[in-house]
CSV table of C-alpha atoms in Angstrom, one decimal:
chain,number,residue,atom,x,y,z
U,1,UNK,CA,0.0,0.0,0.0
U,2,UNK,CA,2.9,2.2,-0.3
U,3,UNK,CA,1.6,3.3,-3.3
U,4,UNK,CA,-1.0,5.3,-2.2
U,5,UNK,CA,1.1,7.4,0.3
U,6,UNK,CA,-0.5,10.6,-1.0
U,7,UNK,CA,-4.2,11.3,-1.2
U,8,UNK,CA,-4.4,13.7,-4.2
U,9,UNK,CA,-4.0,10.2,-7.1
U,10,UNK,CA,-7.1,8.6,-5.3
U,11,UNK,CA,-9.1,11.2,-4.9
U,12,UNK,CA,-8.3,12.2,-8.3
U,13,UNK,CA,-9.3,9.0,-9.7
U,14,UNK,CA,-12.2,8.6,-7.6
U,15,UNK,CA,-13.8,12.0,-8.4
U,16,UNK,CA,-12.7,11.1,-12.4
U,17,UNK,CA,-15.2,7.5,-11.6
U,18,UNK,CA,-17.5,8.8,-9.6
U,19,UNK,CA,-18.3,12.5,-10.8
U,20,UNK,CA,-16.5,13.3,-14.5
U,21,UNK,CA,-17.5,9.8,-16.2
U,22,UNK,CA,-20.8,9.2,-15.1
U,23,UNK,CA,-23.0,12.3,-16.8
U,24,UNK,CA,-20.4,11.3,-20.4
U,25,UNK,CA,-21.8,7.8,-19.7
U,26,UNK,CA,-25.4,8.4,-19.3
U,27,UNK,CA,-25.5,11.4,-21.6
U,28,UNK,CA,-24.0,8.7,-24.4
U,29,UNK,CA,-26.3,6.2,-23.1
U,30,UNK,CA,-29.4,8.3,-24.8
U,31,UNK,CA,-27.9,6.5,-27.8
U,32,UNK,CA,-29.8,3.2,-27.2
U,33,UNK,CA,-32.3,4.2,-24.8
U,34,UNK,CA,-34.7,2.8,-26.6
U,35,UNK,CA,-33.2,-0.5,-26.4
U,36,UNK,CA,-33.7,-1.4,-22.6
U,37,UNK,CA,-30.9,-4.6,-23.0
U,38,UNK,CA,-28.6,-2.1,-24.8
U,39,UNK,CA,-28.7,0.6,-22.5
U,40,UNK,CA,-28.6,-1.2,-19.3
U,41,UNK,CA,-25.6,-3.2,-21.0
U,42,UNK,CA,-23.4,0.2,-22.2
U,43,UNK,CA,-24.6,1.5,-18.6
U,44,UNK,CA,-22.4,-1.5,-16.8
U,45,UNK,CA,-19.5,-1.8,-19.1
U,46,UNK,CA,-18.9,2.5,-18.9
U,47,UNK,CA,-20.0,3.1,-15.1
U,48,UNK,CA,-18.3,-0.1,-14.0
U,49,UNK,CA,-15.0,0.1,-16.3
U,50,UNK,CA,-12.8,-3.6,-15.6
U,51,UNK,CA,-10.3,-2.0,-13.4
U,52,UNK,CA,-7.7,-4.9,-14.3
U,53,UNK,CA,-7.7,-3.6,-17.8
U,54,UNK,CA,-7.2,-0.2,-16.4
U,55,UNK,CA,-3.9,-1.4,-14.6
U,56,UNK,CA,-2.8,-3.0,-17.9
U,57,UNK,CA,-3.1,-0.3,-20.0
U,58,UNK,CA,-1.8,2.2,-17.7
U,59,UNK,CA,1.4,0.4,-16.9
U,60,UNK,CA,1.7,0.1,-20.8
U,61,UNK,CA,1.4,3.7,-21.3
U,62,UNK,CA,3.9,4.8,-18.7
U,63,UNK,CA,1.5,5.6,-15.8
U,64,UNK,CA,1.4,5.4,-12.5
U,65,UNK,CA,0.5,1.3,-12.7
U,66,UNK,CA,1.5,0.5,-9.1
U,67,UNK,CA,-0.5,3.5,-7.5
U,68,UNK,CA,-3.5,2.8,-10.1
U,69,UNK,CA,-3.5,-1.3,-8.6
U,70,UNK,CA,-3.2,0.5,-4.8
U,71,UNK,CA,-6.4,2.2,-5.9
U,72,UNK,CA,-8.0,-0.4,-7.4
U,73,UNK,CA,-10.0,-2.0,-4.7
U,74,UNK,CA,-11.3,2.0,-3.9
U,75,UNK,CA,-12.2,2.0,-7.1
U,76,UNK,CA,-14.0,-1.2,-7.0
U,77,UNK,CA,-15.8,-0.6,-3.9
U,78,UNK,CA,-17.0,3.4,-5.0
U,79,UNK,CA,-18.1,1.5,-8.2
U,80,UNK,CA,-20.6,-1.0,-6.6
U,81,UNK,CA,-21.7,1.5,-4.0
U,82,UNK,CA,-22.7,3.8,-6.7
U,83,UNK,CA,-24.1,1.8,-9.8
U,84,UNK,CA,-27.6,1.9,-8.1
U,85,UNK,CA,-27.6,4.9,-8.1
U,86,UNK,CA,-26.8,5.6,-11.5
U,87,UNK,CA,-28.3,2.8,-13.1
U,88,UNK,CA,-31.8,4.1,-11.3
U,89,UNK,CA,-31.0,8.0,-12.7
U,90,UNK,CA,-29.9,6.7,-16.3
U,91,UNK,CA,-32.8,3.8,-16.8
U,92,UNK,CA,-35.2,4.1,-14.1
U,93,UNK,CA,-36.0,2.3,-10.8
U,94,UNK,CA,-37.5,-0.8,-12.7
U,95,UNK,CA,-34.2,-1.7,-14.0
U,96,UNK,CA,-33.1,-2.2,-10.2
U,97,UNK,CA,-35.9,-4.6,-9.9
U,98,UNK,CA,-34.3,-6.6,-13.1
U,99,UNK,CA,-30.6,-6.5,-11.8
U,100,UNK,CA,-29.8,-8.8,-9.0
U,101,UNK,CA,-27.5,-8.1,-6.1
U,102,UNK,CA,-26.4,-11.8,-5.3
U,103,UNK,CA,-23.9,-12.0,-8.0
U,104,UNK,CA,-22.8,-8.8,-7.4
U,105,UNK,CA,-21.6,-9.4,-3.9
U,106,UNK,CA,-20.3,-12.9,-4.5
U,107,UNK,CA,-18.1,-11.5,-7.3
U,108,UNK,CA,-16.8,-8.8,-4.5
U,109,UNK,CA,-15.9,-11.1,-2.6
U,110,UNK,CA,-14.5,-13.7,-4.8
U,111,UNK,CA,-12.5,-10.9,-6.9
U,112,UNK,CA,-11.6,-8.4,-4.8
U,113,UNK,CA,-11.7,-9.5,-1.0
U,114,UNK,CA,-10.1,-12.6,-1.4
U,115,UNK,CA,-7.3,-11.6,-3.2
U,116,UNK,CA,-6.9,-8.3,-1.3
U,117,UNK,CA,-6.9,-10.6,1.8
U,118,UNK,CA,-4.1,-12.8,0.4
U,119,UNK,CA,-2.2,-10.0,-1.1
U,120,UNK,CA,-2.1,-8.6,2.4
U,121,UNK,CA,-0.8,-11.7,3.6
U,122,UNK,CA,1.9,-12.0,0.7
U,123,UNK,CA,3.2,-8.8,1.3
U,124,UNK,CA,3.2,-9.4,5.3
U,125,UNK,CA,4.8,-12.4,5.2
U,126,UNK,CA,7.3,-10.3,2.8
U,127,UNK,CA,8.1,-8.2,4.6
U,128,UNK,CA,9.1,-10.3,7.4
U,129,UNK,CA,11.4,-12.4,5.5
U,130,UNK,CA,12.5,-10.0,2.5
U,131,UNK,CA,14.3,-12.3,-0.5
U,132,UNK,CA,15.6,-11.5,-4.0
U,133,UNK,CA,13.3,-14.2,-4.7
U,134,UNK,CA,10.6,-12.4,-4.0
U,135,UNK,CA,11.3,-9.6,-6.5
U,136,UNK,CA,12.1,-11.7,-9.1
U,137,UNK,CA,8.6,-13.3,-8.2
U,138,UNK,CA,7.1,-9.6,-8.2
U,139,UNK,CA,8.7,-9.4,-11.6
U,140,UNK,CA,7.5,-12.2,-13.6
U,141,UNK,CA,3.8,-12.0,-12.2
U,142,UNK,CA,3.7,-8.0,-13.2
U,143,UNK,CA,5.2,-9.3,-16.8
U,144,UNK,CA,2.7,-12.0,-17.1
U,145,UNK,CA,-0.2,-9.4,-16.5
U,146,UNK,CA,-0.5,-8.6,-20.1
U,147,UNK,CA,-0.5,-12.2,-21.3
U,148,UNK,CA,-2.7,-13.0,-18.4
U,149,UNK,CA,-5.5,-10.2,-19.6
U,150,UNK,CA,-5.1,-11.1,-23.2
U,151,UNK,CA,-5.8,-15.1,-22.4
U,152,UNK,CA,-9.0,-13.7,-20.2
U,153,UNK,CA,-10.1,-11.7,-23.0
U,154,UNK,CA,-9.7,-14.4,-25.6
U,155,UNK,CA,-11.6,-16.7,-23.2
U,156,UNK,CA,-14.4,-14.2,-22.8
U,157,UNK,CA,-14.7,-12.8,-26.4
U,158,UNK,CA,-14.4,-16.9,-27.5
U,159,UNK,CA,-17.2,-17.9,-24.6
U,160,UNK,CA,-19.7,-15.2,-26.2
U,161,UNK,CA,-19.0,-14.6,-30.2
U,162,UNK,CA,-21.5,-16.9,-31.4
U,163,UNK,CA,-24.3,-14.7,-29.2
U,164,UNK,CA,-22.6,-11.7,-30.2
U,165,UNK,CA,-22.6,-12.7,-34.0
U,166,UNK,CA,-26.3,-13.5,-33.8
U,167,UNK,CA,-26.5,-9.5,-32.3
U,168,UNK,CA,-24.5,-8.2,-35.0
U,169,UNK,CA,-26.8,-5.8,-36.6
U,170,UNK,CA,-28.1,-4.6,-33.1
U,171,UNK,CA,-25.0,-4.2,-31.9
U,172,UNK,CA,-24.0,-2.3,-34.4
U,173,UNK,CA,-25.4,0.7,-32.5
U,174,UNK,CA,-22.8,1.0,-30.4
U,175,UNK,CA,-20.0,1.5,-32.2
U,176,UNK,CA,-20.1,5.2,-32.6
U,177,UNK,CA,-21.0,5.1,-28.7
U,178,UNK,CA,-17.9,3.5,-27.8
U,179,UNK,CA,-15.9,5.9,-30.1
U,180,UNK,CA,-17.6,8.5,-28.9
U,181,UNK,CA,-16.7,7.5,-25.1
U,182,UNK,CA,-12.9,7.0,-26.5
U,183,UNK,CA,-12.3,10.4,-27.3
């Protein structure tokens, strides 16, 4: 947790999750609105961005990657606590009725307690017994990262293309959304 000695890169990328992105989001989202699958699906994927990518892709462009994995169970906690919220201002309080909290809280705690628990550990134990070992470990698990997220995506985009395909003219619609977010 080093890397989050300071407060101003949290706050600054909780206020850039929580206040800046939110209105782009659901001002984009008017896009598909009429689409209730569409919009409550372009709601989770740009309120609820996969932090892990976020990591990746910062530590490929030069960033801040260790301060942005400190932050990311903030991140990840602000994000649950606030999707609600936004999902009842973007697509109205029957869409809250439709989503379902279980998996949710099962995936917090599967994804981010757990391994926050045993990364505390890790690091604990590290820090009792420091080895050279243990940066070389540090070293091949923060190089594997990008394989790592490009074997999950692969798995994820293979799991779902023959759904997506079937979609294709649908989800067509979103393309200039996305594009639009991008910029």
């Amino acid at each position: 947790m080093r890397a989050l000695t300071g407060t101003r890169f949290p706050v600054v990328v909780l206020v850039a999750n929580a206040v800046v992105v939110p209105p782009v989001a659901i001002g984009l989202s008017r896009w598909v609105a009429d689409d209730r699958g569409l919009l409550v699906g372009v709601l989770l994927v740009l309120l609820t961005p996969c932090i892990d990518y976020v990591v990746v892709f910062t530590g490929l462009a030069g960033g801040a990657r260790a301060q942005m994995l400190a932050a990311t169970p903030l991140l990840m906690v602000a994000q649950m606590l606030l999707l609600p919220g936004y999902l009842w201002l973007a697509a109205g309080p029957e869409v809250l009725a439709v989503v379902e909290a279980g998996p949710f809280l099962h995936a917090f705690l599967v994804l981010v307690l757990a391994p926050l628990a045993a990364a505390a550990l890790v690091q604990g134990l590290r820090r009792r017994r420091p080895t050279g070992r243990a940066a070389r470990v540090e070293g091949a698990v923060a190089g594997a990262m990008v394989p790592l997220m490009a074997a999950t995506l692969t798995a994820v985009v293979g799991s779902q293309i023959a759904a997506v395909g079937a979609q294709a003219l649908t989800l067509v619609r979103l393309v200039p959304l996305y594009l639009a977010f991008v910029v």
